[in-house]
Short mmCIF file of C-alpha atoms and ligand atoms in Angstrom, two decimals:
data_model
loop_
_atom_site.label_atom_id
_atom_site.label_comp_id
_atom_site.label_asym_id
_atom_site.label_seq_id
_atom_site.Cartn_x
_atom_site.Cartn_y
_atom_site.Cartn_z
CA UNK U 550 -211.46 26.65 -33.07
CA UNK U 551 -215.14 26.58 -32.00
CA UNK U 552 -216.22 23.14 -31.13
CA UNK U 553 -219.22 21.23 -33.50
CA UNK U 554 -222.39 21.49 -31.99
CA UNK U 555 -225.59 19.20 -32.15
CA UNK U 556 -228.25 21.28 -34.34
CA UNK U 557 -230.79 21.00 -31.58
CA UNK U 558 -231.54 19.48 -28.25
CA UNK U 559 -233.89 16.81 -30.14
CA UNK U 560 -230.98 15.64 -32.22
CA UNK U 561 -228.74 15.33 -29.11
CA UNK U 562 -231.46 13.08 -27.61
CA UNK U 563 -231.86 11.08 -30.65
CA UNK U 564 -227.99 10.66 -31.23
CA UNK U 565 -227.40 9.32 -27.50
CA UNK U 566 -230.46 7.31 -27.82
CA UNK U 567 -229.27 5.85 -30.99
CA UNK U 568 -226.03 5.00 -29.36
CA UNK U 569 -227.42 3.26 -26.14
CA UNK U 570 -230.26 1.28 -28.08
CA UNK U 571 -228.70 -1.50 -30.14
CA UNK U 572 -228.13 -4.97 -30.18
CA UNK U 573 -227.78 -4.76 -26.56
CA UNK U 574 -231.92 -4.21 -26.20
CA UNK U 575 -232.88 -6.57 -29.25
CA UNK U 576 -230.76 -9.55 -28.32
CA UNK U 577 -229.37 -9.19 -24.80
CA UNK U 578 -232.17 -7.93 -22.62
CA UNK U 579 -234.68 -10.17 -23.21
CA UNK U 580 -232.39 -13.29 -22.80
CA UNK U 581 -230.83 -11.81 -19.50
CA UNK U 582 -234.41 -11.29 -18.29
CA UNK U 583 -235.17 -14.70 -19.06
CA UNK U 584 -232.30 -16.20 -17.38
CA UNK U 585 -232.02 -14.16 -14.27
CA UNK U 586 -235.40 -14.14 -12.61
CA UNK U 587 -237.88 -13.14 -15.80
CA UNK U 588 -240.13 -10.45 -14.35
CA UNK U 589 -238.52 -10.42 -10.97
CA UNK U 590 -235.45 -9.17 -13.07
CA UNK U 591 -236.99 -5.85 -13.68
CA UNK U 592 -236.45 -4.93 -10.17
CA UNK U 593 -232.46 -5.35 -9.91
CA UNK U 594 -232.71 -3.71 -13.46
CA UNK U 595 -234.30 -0.65 -12.33
CA UNK U 596 -232.01 -0.41 -9.15
CA UNK U 597 -229.35 -0.54 -11.34
CA UNK U 598 -230.57 2.12 -13.79
CA UNK U 599 -231.16 4.46 -10.79
CA UNK U 600 -228.30 3.97 -8.68
CA UNK U 601 -225.68 3.50 -11.43
CA UNK U 602 -227.14 3.88 -14.88
CA UNK U 603 -228.51 7.39 -14.67
CA UNK U 604 -226.08 8.62 -12.48
CA UNK U 605 -223.04 7.80 -14.61
CA UNK U 606 -224.78 8.78 -17.83
CA UNK U 607 -225.28 12.20 -16.66
CA UNK U 608 -221.91 12.33 -15.05
CA UNK U 609 -220.48 11.72 -18.53
CA UNK U 610 -222.42 14.37 -20.44
CA UNK U 611 -221.46 16.64 -17.79
CA UNK U 612 -217.91 16.00 -17.67
CA UNK U 613 -217.99 15.87 -21.57
CA UNK U 614 -219.75 19.37 -21.61
CA UNK U 615 -217.53 20.91 -18.80
CA UNK U 616 -214.58 20.27 -20.83
CA UNK U 617 -215.76 20.59 -24.54
CA UNK U 618 -213.54 17.76 -25.12
CA UNK U 619 -213.76 13.97 -25.59
CA UNK U 620 -212.91 11.11 -22.83
CA UNK U 621 -209.30 11.63 -22.15
CA UNK U 622 -208.84 15.40 -22.21
CA UNK U 623 -212.28 15.72 -20.15
CA UNK U 624 -210.97 13.09 -17.38
CA UNK U 625 -207.41 15.03 -17.52
CA UNK U 626 -209.08 18.20 -16.73
CA UNK U 627 -210.70 16.30 -13.55
CA UNK U 628 -207.45 15.15 -12.39
CA UNK U 629 -203.89 15.47 -14.51
CA UNK U 630 -203.22 11.63 -13.95
CA UNK U 631 -206.65 10.58 -15.38
CA UNK U 632 -206.05 11.11 -19.14
CA UNK U 633 -204.82 7.19 -19.44
CA UNK U 634 -208.36 6.05 -18.48
CA UNK U 635 -209.73 7.98 -20.89
CA UNK U 636 -207.82 6.19 -23.75
CA UNK U 637 -208.04 2.94 -21.86
CA UNK U 638 -211.79 3.39 -22.58
CA UNK U 639 -211.47 4.47 -26.04
CA UNK U 640 -208.88 1.71 -26.89
CA UNK U 641 -211.72 -0.70 -25.59
CA UNK U 642 -214.29 0.62 -27.46
CA UNK U 643 -211.88 0.18 -30.35
CA UNK U 644 -212.05 -3.46 -29.88
CA UNK U 645 -215.63 -3.49 -29.30
CA UNK U 646 -216.67 -1.80 -32.43
CA UNK U 647 -214.23 -3.80 -34.60
CA UNK U 648 -216.24 -6.85 -33.96
CA UNK U 649 -219.61 -5.27 -33.49
CA UNK U 650 -219.16 -4.20 -37.19
CA UNK U 651 -218.32 -7.88 -37.83
CA UNK U 652 -222.06 -8.87 -36.26
CA UNK U 653 -223.67 -6.21 -38.11
CA UNK U 654 -222.01 -7.98 -41.52
CA UNK U 655 -223.57 -11.08 -40.56
CA UNK U 656 -226.92 -9.36 -40.20
CA UNK U 657 -226.30 -7.66 -43.53
CA UNK U 658 -226.01 -11.18 -44.90
CA UNK U 659 -229.60 -12.06 -43.69
CA UNK U 660 -231.02 -9.08 -44.97
CA UNK U 661 -229.53 -10.00 -48.53
CA UNK U 662 -230.69 -13.81 -48.19
CA UNK U 663 -234.11 -12.84 -46.68
CA UNK U 664 -235.06 -12.13 -50.36
CA UNK U 665 -234.35 -15.74 -51.51
CA UNK U 666 -235.16 -17.19 -48.20
CA UNK U 667 -231.98 -18.84 -48.00
CA UNK U 668 -232.16 -19.03 -44.19
CA UNK U 669 -235.64 -20.57 -44.33
CA UNK U 670 -235.90 -23.50 -42.04
CA UNK U 671 -232.08 -23.96 -42.01
CA UNK U 672 -230.95 -21.09 -40.12
CA UNK U 673 -228.00 -23.10 -38.17
CA UNK U 674 -226.71 -24.42 -41.45
CA UNK U 675 -226.96 -21.11 -42.97
CA UNK U 676 -225.28 -19.43 -40.26
CA UNK U 677 -222.42 -21.50 -39.68
CA UNK U 678 -222.02 -22.82 -43.09
CA UNK U 679 -223.09 -20.09 -45.73
CA UNK U 680 -222.29 -17.15 -43.82
CA UNK U 681 -219.48 -18.11 -41.30
CA UNK U 682 -218.15 -21.16 -43.21
CA UNK U 683 -216.98 -21.86 -39.73
CA UNK U 684 -213.66 -23.66 -39.03
CA UNK U 685 -213.06 -26.23 -36.22
CA UNK U 686 -211.06 -24.45 -33.89
CA UNK U 687 -209.98 -20.89 -32.99
CA UNK U 688 -206.47 -21.98 -33.96
CA UNK U 689 -207.43 -22.40 -37.70
CA UNK U 690 -208.45 -19.24 -39.21
CA UNK U 691 -208.92 -20.74 -42.54
CA UNK U 692 -208.84 -17.50 -44.53
CA UNK U 693 -211.66 -15.21 -45.07
CA UNK U 694 -215.43 -16.07 -45.20
CA UNK U 695 -215.86 -14.10 -48.58
CA UNK U 696 -219.81 -13.00 -47.67
CA UNK U 697 -218.50 -11.99 -44.07
CA UNK U 698 -215.77 -10.05 -45.57
CA UNK U 699 -217.88 -8.21 -48.13
CA UNK U 700 -220.52 -7.30 -45.70
CA UNK U 701 -217.90 -5.98 -43.12
CA UNK U 702 -216.51 -3.58 -45.88
CA UNK U 703 -219.98 -2.24 -46.60
CA UNK U 704 -220.73 -2.00 -42.88
CA UNK U 705 -217.50 0.37 -42.46
CA UNK U 706 -218.39 2.34 -45.31
CA UNK U 707 -221.86 3.28 -43.90
CA UNK U 708 -220.02 3.93 -40.37
CA UNK U 709 -217.84 6.41 -42.19
CA UNK U 710 -220.53 7.89 -44.34
CA UNK U 711 -222.47 8.27 -41.08
CA UNK U 712 -219.80 10.44 -39.75
CA UNK U 713 -218.56 11.94 -43.02
CA UNK U 714 -219.12 15.48 -41.72
CA UNK U 715 -219.02 15.03 -37.90
CA UNK U 716 -222.07 15.67 -35.72
CA UNK U 717 -223.98 17.30 -38.45
CA UNK U 718 -224.19 13.88 -40.44
CA UNK U 719 -224.70 12.31 -37.28
CA UNK U 720 -227.62 14.48 -36.78
CA UNK U 721 -229.12 13.62 -40.10
CA UNK U 722 -228.53 9.82 -39.99
CA UNK U 723 -229.95 9.33 -36.26
CA UNK U 724 -233.39 11.01 -37.66
CA UNK U 725 -233.46 7.55 -39.41
CA UNK U 726 -231.66 5.04 -37.61
CA UNK U 727 -233.55 5.91 -34.39
CA UNK U 728 -237.12 5.92 -35.58
CA UNK U 729 -237.29 3.45 -38.15
CA UNK U 730 -235.87 0.64 -35.86
CA UNK U 731 -238.35 1.44 -33.25
CA UNK U 732 -241.13 1.32 -35.69
CA UNK U 733 -240.14 -2.27 -36.93
CA UNK U 734 -240.00 -3.23 -33.56
CA UNK U 735 -243.10 -2.20 -32.80
CA UNK U 736 -244.81 -3.87 -36.05
CA UNK U 737 -242.73 -7.40 -34.93
CA UNK U 738 -244.06 -6.88 -31.46
CA UNK U 739 -247.56 -6.52 -32.59
CA UNK U 740 -247.10 -9.70 -34.79
CA UNK U 741 -245.58 -11.48 -31.91
CA UNK U 742 -247.93 -10.98 -29.52
CA UNK U 743 -251.08 -11.66 -31.75
CA UNK U 744 -249.61 -15.58 -32.56
CA UNK U 745 -251.12 -18.39 -31.10
CA UNK U 746 -249.12 -19.57 -28.03
CA UNK U 747 -247.41 -16.04 -27.59
CA UNK U 748 -248.73 -15.94 -24.30
CA UNK U 749 -246.91 -19.25 -23.07
CA UNK U 750 -243.49 -17.20 -24.46
CA UNK U 751 -244.55 -14.02 -22.40
CA UNK U 752 -245.27 -15.66 -19.31
CA UNK U 753 -241.70 -16.94 -19.63
CA UNK U 754 -240.69 -14.06 -20.01
CA UNK U 755 -242.42 -12.14 -17.13
CA UNK U 756 -243.04 -14.59 -14.73
CA UNK U 757 -241.21 -13.41 -11.70
CA UNK U 758 -238.97 -15.78 -9.87
CA UNK U 759 -238.43 -13.93 -6.66
CA UNK U 760 -235.65 -16.28 -5.34
CA UNK U 761 -233.61 -14.87 -8.22
CA UNK U 762 -233.27 -11.70 -6.43
CA UNK U 763 -231.29 -13.32 -3.49
CA UNK U 764 -228.60 -14.08 -5.96
CA UNK U 765 -225.78 -11.67 -6.44
CA UNK U 766 -225.35 -12.87 -9.74
CA UNK U 767 -228.68 -11.71 -10.79
CA UNK U 768 -227.69 -8.13 -9.35
CA UNK U 769 -224.33 -8.16 -11.30
CA UNK U 770 -226.07 -9.17 -14.60
CA UNK U 771 -228.35 -6.14 -14.12
CA UNK U 772 -225.72 -3.75 -13.45
CA UNK U 773 -223.51 -5.17 -16.57
CA UNK U 774 -226.60 -4.98 -18.72
CA UNK U 775 -227.26 -1.29 -17.75
CA UNK U 776 -223.88 -0.38 -18.50
CA UNK U 777 -223.60 -1.96 -21.99
CA UNK U 778 -226.89 -0.83 -22.61
CA UNK U 779 -226.52 2.96 -22.08
CA UNK U 780 -223.16 3.11 -23.70
CA UNK U 781 -221.50 4.16 -20.59
CA UNK U 782 -217.86 3.89 -19.43
CA UNK U 783 -216.85 3.44 -23.31
CA UNK U 784 -215.78 7.24 -23.38
CA UNK U 785 -218.73 7.86 -25.85
CA UNK U 786 -221.23 9.55 -24.08
CA UNK U 787 -218.34 12.12 -22.60
CA UNK U 788 -217.95 12.96 -26.47
CA UNK U 789 -221.33 13.17 -26.98
CA UNK U 790 -221.88 15.68 -24.14
CA UNK U 791 -218.74 17.66 -25.53
CA UNK U 792 -220.92 18.85 -28.30
CA UNK U 793 -223.56 20.36 -25.98
CA UNK U 794 -223.53 24.02 -25.28
CA UNK U 795 -223.00 25.08 -21.73
CA UNK U 796 -226.93 25.78 -20.78
CA UNK U 797 -228.25 22.24 -21.84
CA UNK U 798 -230.43 20.39 -19.42
CA UNK U 799 -228.26 17.67 -18.54
CA UNK U 800 -230.65 15.90 -16.00
CA UNK U 801 -233.87 15.88 -17.96
CA UNK U 802 -232.02 14.73 -21.10
CA UNK U 803 -230.12 12.03 -19.23
CA UNK U 804 -233.45 10.53 -17.62
CA UNK U 805 -235.25 10.85 -21.20
CA UNK U 806 -232.38 8.76 -22.59
CA UNK U 807 -231.98 6.39 -20.28
CA UNK U 808 -235.87 5.37 -19.72
CA UNK U 809 -236.15 5.52 -23.66
CA UNK U 810 -233.40 2.68 -23.65
CA UNK U 811 -234.95 0.77 -20.96
CA UNK U 812 -238.41 1.13 -22.53
CA UNK U 813 -236.96 -0.18 -25.75
CA UNK U 814 -235.28 -3.17 -24.23
CA UNK U 815 -238.63 -4.14 -22.47
CA UNK U 816 -240.72 -3.96 -25.48
CA UNK U 817 -237.82 -6.26 -27.22
CA UNK U 818 -238.82 -8.81 -24.99
CA UNK U 819 -242.33 -8.88 -26.02
CA UNK U 820 -241.33 -9.38 -29.49
CA UNK U 821 -238.51 -12.24 -29.04
CA UNK U 822 -240.62 -14.27 -26.54
CA UNK U 823 -244.00 -13.93 -28.19
CA UNK U 824 -242.40 -15.26 -30.99
CA UNK U 825 -240.61 -17.87 -29.14
CA UNK U 826 -243.79 -18.84 -27.33
CA UNK U 827 -245.68 -19.55 -30.81
CA UNK U 828 -242.53 -21.56 -32.11
CA UNK U 829 -242.37 -23.61 -28.72
CA UNK U 830 -246.03 -24.27 -29.19
CA UNK U 831 -245.56 -25.17 -32.77
CA UNK U 832 -242.85 -27.55 -32.57
CA UNK U 833 -243.68 -29.02 -28.85
CA UNK U 834 -239.76 -27.89 -27.88
CA UNK U 835 -239.75 -26.13 -24.46
CA UNK U 836 -238.18 -22.49 -24.47
CA UNK U 837 -235.78 -23.93 -22.07
CA UNK U 838 -234.22 -25.76 -24.88
CA UNK U 839 -233.84 -22.88 -27.30
CA UNK U 840 -231.21 -20.01 -27.52
CA UNK U 841 -232.72 -17.05 -26.03
CA UNK U 842 -229.99 -14.59 -26.23
CA UNK U 843 -227.04 -13.23 -28.50
CA UNK U 844 -226.01 -15.04 -31.47
CA UNK U 845 -228.03 -17.98 -31.00
CA UNK U 846 -231.04 -16.22 -30.78
CA UNK U 847 -230.88 -13.48 -33.56
CA UNK U 848 -229.20 -15.83 -36.37
CA UNK U 849 -230.58 -19.11 -35.45
CA UNK U 850 -233.73 -19.44 -33.20
CA UNK U 851 -235.54 -16.17 -34.27
CA UNK U 852 -234.98 -17.11 -38.08
CA UNK U 853 -236.18 -20.34 -37.25
CA UNK U 854 -239.43 -19.09 -35.80
CA UNK U 855 -240.05 -16.56 -38.49
CA UNK U 856 -239.58 -19.63 -40.96
CA UNK U 857 -242.62 -21.16 -39.27
CA UNK U 858 -244.82 -17.96 -39.40
CA UNK U 859 -248.45 -18.37 -40.73
CA UNK U 860 -248.37 -16.94 -44.32
CA UNK U 861 -245.90 -18.65 -46.41
CA UNK U 862 -243.08 -17.44 -48.15
CA UNK U 863 -244.25 -13.71 -48.34
CA UNK U 864 -244.78 -13.36 -44.61
CA UNK U 865 -241.43 -14.92 -44.27
CA UNK U 866 -239.80 -12.67 -46.12
CA UNK U 867 -241.42 -9.84 -44.89
CA UNK U 868 -240.93 -10.43 -41.46
CA UNK U 869 -237.06 -11.73 -41.94
CA UNK U 870 -236.49 -8.42 -43.68
CA UNK U 871 -238.09 -6.33 -40.70
CA UNK U 872 -236.16 -8.04 -37.80
CA UNK U 873 -232.66 -8.20 -39.69
CA UNK U 874 -233.28 -4.58 -40.88
CA UNK U 875 -234.14 -3.41 -37.42
CA UNK U 876 -231.17 -5.29 -36.17
CA UNK U 877 -228.65 -3.51 -38.55
CA UNK U 878 -230.18 0.00 -38.08
CA UNK U 879 -230.38 -0.47 -34.34
CA UNK U 880 -226.61 -1.36 -34.35
CA UNK U 881 -225.29 1.10 -36.86
CA UNK U 882 -225.78 4.40 -34.75
CA UNK U 883 -224.32 2.37 -31.82
CA UNK U 884 -221.35 1.49 -33.88
CA UNK U 885 -220.68 4.90 -35.41
CA UNK U 886 -220.90 6.47 -32.06
CA UNK U 887 -217.79 4.54 -30.80
CA UNK U 888 -215.94 5.74 -33.82
CA UNK U 889 -216.86 9.24 -33.03
CA UNK U 890 -215.64 8.78 -29.32
CA UNK U 891 -212.51 7.75 -30.51
CA UNK U 892 -211.90 10.74 -33.38
CA UNK U 893 -213.08 13.16 -30.63
CA UNK U 894 -210.33 11.96 -28.32
CA UNK U 895 -207.57 11.92 -30.98
CA UNK U 896 -208.78 15.14 -32.55
CA UNK U 897 -208.60 16.96 -29.10
CA UNK U 898 -204.96 15.72 -28.30
CA UNK U 899 -203.37 15.92 -31.38
CA UNK U 900 -205.44 18.59 -33.31
CA UNK U 901 -205.56 16.39 -36.52
CA UNK U 902 -207.93 17.01 -39.35
CA UNK U 903 -211.24 15.41 -37.90
CA UNK U 904 -212.23 14.30 -41.57
CA UNK U 905 -209.02 12.57 -42.13
CA UNK U 906 -208.96 11.14 -38.58
CA UNK U 907 -212.44 9.95 -39.02
CA UNK U 908 -211.38 7.77 -42.20
CA UNK U 909 -208.30 6.78 -40.48
CA UNK U 910 -210.10 5.28 -37.67
CA UNK U 911 -212.45 3.78 -39.97
CA UNK U 912 -209.82 2.04 -41.91
CA UNK U 913 -207.93 0.97 -38.56
CA UNK U 914 -211.55 -0.32 -37.44
CA UNK U 915 -211.76 -2.25 -40.69
CA UNK U 916 -208.40 -3.88 -40.50
CA UNK U 917 -209.31 -4.75 -36.83
CA UNK U 918 -212.41 -6.61 -37.94
CA UNK U 919 -210.60 -8.74 -40.50
CA UNK U 920 -209.44 -11.39 -37.82
CA UNK U 921 -213.19 -11.64 -36.98
CA UNK U 922 -214.11 -11.93 -40.43
CA UNK U 923 -212.14 -15.24 -40.85
CA UNK U 924 -213.74 -18.64 -40.81
CA UNK U 925 -212.34 -18.80 -37.35
CA UNK U 926 -213.60 -15.34 -36.41
CA UNK U 927 -216.72 -16.32 -34.36
CA UNK U 928 -214.51 -18.08 -31.73
CA UNK U 929 -212.22 -14.98 -31.33
CA UNK U 930 -215.14 -12.78 -31.30
CA UNK U 931 -216.67 -14.81 -28.47
CA UNK U 932 -213.61 -14.75 -26.20
CA UNK U 933 -212.70 -11.24 -26.92
CA UNK U 934 -216.23 -9.91 -26.23
CA UNK U 935 -216.28 -11.77 -22.95
CA UNK U 936 -212.98 -10.31 -21.69
CA UNK U 937 -213.00 -6.93 -23.02
CA UNK U 938 -216.46 -5.90 -22.60
CA UNK U 939 -216.82 -7.32 -18.98
CA UNK U 940 -213.59 -6.87 -17.43
CA UNK U 941 -212.60 -3.24 -19.01
CA UNK U 942 -215.84 -1.94 -18.49
CA UNK U 943 -215.84 -2.93 -14.98
CA UNK U 944 -212.41 -1.75 -14.12
CA UNK U 945 -213.06 1.45 -15.90
CA UNK U 946 -216.21 2.19 -13.98
CA UNK U 947 -214.44 1.77 -10.78
CA UNK U 948 -211.82 4.18 -11.54
CA UNK U 949 -213.82 6.64 -13.17
CA UNK U 950 -216.06 6.90 -10.13
CA UNK U 951 -213.11 7.35 -7.88
CA UNK U 952 -211.66 10.13 -10.15
CA UNK U 953 -215.01 11.91 -10.04
CA UNK U 954 -216.08 10.90 -6.57
CA UNK U 955 -213.02 11.05 -4.65
CA UNK U 956 -210.37 13.04 -6.62
CA UNK U 957 -212.41 15.78 -8.13
CA UNK U 958 -215.27 15.97 -5.80
CA UNK U 959 -218.60 14.62 -6.62
CA UNK U 960 -220.48 17.52 -5.35
CA UNK U 961 -218.66 19.78 -7.33
CA UNK U 962 -219.99 17.99 -10.33
CA UNK U 963 -223.50 17.88 -9.21
CA UNK U 964 -223.63 21.35 -8.62
CA UNK U 965 -222.20 21.92 -12.10
CA UNK U 966 -224.88 20.00 -13.83
CA UNK U 967 -227.79 20.99 -11.43
CA UNK U 968 -227.11 24.61 -12.59
CA UNK U 969 -228.55 24.49 -15.85
CA UNK U 970 -231.08 21.29 -15.01
CA UNK U 971 -234.49 21.92 -14.54
CA UNK U 972 -234.63 18.78 -12.37
CA UNK U 973 -231.86 18.94 -9.49
CA UNK U 974 -230.39 16.01 -7.98
CA UNK U 975 -229.74 15.71 -4.22
CA UNK U 976 -226.82 14.41 -2.29
CA UNK U 977 -228.20 10.57 -3.16
CA UNK U 978 -226.02 11.15 -6.33
CA UNK U 979 -222.94 11.77 -4.77
CA UNK U 980 -223.87 8.82 -2.44
CA UNK U 981 -224.05 6.73 -5.60
CA UNK U 982 -220.88 7.93 -7.55
CA UNK U 983 -218.79 7.86 -4.44
CA UNK U 984 -220.00 4.38 -2.64
CA UNK U 985 -222.65 2.39 -4.12
CA UNK U 986 -221.49 1.82 -7.88
CA UNK U 987 -217.84 1.32 -7.15
CA UNK U 988 -218.57 -1.07 -4.48
CA UNK U 989 -221.15 -3.08 -6.56
CA UNK U 990 -218.29 -3.04 -9.40
CA UNK U 991 -215.99 -4.17 -7.13
CA UNK U 992 -218.04 -7.21 -6.08
CA UNK U 993 -218.62 -7.99 -9.91
CA UNK U 994 -215.23 -7.75 -10.77
CA UNK U 995 -213.94 -9.91 -7.94
CA UNK U 996 -216.44 -12.76 -8.50
CA UNK U 997 -215.78 -12.26 -12.18
CA UNK U 998 -212.12 -12.93 -11.69
CA UNK U 999 -212.48 -15.78 -9.61
CA UNK U 1000 -214.71 -17.29 -11.86
CA UNK U 1001 -212.53 -16.72 -14.79
CA UNK U 1002 -209.48 -18.19 -13.25
CA UNK U 1003 -211.31 -21.23 -12.23
CA UNK U 1004 -212.76 -22.45 -15.27
CA UNK U 1005 -212.02 -21.42 -19.03
CA UNK U 1006 -214.73 -19.43 -20.43
CA UNK U 1007 -216.66 -21.20 -23.09
CA UNK U 1008 -214.35 -24.26 -22.57
CA UNK U 1009 -211.66 -23.02 -24.89
CA UNK U 1010 -208.18 -24.02 -24.53
CA UNK U 1011 -206.13 -21.75 -22.22
CA UNK U 1012 -203.82 -20.36 -25.08
CA UNK U 1013 -206.93 -19.11 -26.72
CA UNK U 1014 -208.08 -17.42 -23.79
CA UNK U 1015 -204.89 -16.03 -23.21
CA UNK U 1016 -204.71 -14.55 -26.59
CA UNK U 1017 -208.02 -13.60 -27.31
CA UNK U 1018 -208.89 -12.45 -23.86
CA UNK U 1019 -206.08 -11.32 -21.37
CA UNK U 1020 -203.65 -10.16 -23.80
CA UNK U 1021 -206.17 -7.96 -25.40
CA UNK U 1022 -207.27 -6.79 -22.14
CA UNK U 1023 -203.42 -5.89 -21.59
CA UNK U 1024 -203.09 -4.40 -25.18
CA UNK U 1025 -206.03 -2.02 -24.69
CA UNK U 1026 -204.20 -0.63 -21.11
CA UNK U 1027 -200.82 -0.55 -22.57
CA UNK U 1028 -202.16 1.60 -25.75
CA UNK U 1029 -203.85 3.94 -23.29
CA UNK U 1030 -201.03 4.77 -21.31
CA UNK U 1031 -198.86 5.10 -24.37
CA UNK U 1032 -201.07 7.54 -26.25
CA UNK U 1033 -201.24 9.62 -22.98
CA UNK U 1034 -197.71 9.94 -22.88
CA UNK U 1035 -197.64 12.15 -25.83
CA UNK U 1036 -197.58 15.57 -25.51
CA UNK U 1037 -200.74 17.65 -26.33
CA UNK U 1038 -200.95 19.58 -29.40
CA UNK U 1039 -202.28 22.80 -28.27
CA UNK U 1040 -205.03 24.52 -30.50
CA UNK U 1041 -203.65 26.96 -32.98
CA UNK U 1042 -205.23 29.67 -31.18
CA UNK U 1043 -203.83 28.92 -27.65
CA UNK U 1044 -200.47 28.01 -29.38
CA UNK U 1045 -200.30 31.42 -30.74
CA UNK U 1046 -200.97 33.19 -27.51
CA UNK U 1047 -198.21 30.63 -25.91
CA UNK U 1048 -195.73 31.97 -28.16
CA UNK U 1049 -196.75 35.38 -27.71
CA UNK U 1050 -196.50 34.91 -24.23
CA UNK U 1051 -192.91 33.50 -24.68
CA UNK U 1052 -191.65 36.26 -26.68
CA UNK U 1053 -193.11 38.80 -24.64
N1 LIG L 279 -225.41 0.09 -26.26
C1 LIG L 279 -225.13 -0.45 -27.40
C2 LIG L 279 -226.33 -1.59 -27.10
O1 LIG L 279 -227.16 -1.72 -26.35
O2 LIG L 279 -225.96 -2.52 -28.20
C3 LIG L 279 -223.79 -1.15 -27.41
C4 LIG L 279 -222.80 -0.29 -27.37
C5 LIG L 279 -222.62 0.95 -28.03
C6 LIG L 279 -222.08 -0.37 -26.35
C7 LIG L 279 -221.64 1.70 -27.89
C8 LIG L 279 -220.95 0.30 -26.29
C9 LIG L 279 -220.68 1.50 -27.00
F1 LIG L 279 -219.77 2.20 -26.82
#
């Protein structure tokens, strides 16, 4: 069986940028910068990008291309015991996509309501009341929120359609889902920085607090942000690399993808903080008192700010639509990249039919999303996101560096990707993979564990933390181990050859 191929180098770059650029750029980066030293955050961010983000991104594309297979099989080729690591990454990304799709469902509700301006001047009530219909505690699921449920089903349908014909359809979809949100972001940014008061917001965003560089947490935040933003350690970039032909230029493409992702994050900060500055000026509320990140930013603060734009209902509708369409298109290609990563792993191992597997994973993902579409879903989403995203990601990162850097040999992989690449990486790359990245990750994970054992995340009751956090972490690990116990089904050509050899 010949493996699917990206239709061109450009499409590969677009697809990888599409996966990398998502909610993480628009709602996570600006807030992270704001909370971690403002303009000074750019220094740890770029250090993290150069020492861990770019080395790992290129590593993942390289091992995917080398194996011509998704994460589990690719890792297994590096070391025979490393397959469970790949499945652990894919089980983790399954959990992530099941709630990522729900967040996209919330965004879809806002898109729909932009036509009636149902969120105008009441974003908080609209979000918690109309959309989430939120219950009083995680223990009270309270049935589905119907608007969320409908939107989640539509989102999964779009994810499935985007993957319908494998990388061929992905190639066509990313021709839209990468440039469109970028264009929308640029329009939003221009509007934002030309609003009165924008400069106040921008100075909050960019004013460097050099003291912050002395805090280890700020460095940890930078590394975490880089991993999440580049979609590395989730098995996805390995799958995307597996559709490359053996002569592709991995270092140049990796640099382009990583820098595009970082640049878009940086731009998003202007759109967000320019608008917040205007809003702060208008309402005399200091920016410190606003939600500048995540759910609070996208669904409450930003729509409130847009509700107050000059130009009345027309301008509010237009900018509301632009913002939520941008979020949706940013997120959609990140969501389907996760599904593609999982499908690649399953198809490679079990030789299942790819179309059916894609449909099956989408249905399973939709079922996984159901819990987050209940009235208590936001709580579970918050808890699960915190644990799975941070803890699994870091643990997988450490093991992956160990497998590649120590068991297989960083030097060998470097020689492999340098051979076909215009920009050659030197020994520094080995040092990053063998020492710098794992040591930083180890530090982050230890301080993370200490923090989470001392205080319950988000003040949730311990039983909810155990169920939504630690149990999910454990479940991903167990699922990863179980899947790797199954024997690989050999591709038809190989099994014919094997039986011929047996007979002979
Ligand atoms: N990189 C995406 C973002 O920044 O929003 C998020 C993401 C996509 C994370 C795909 C993980 C992933 F597998």
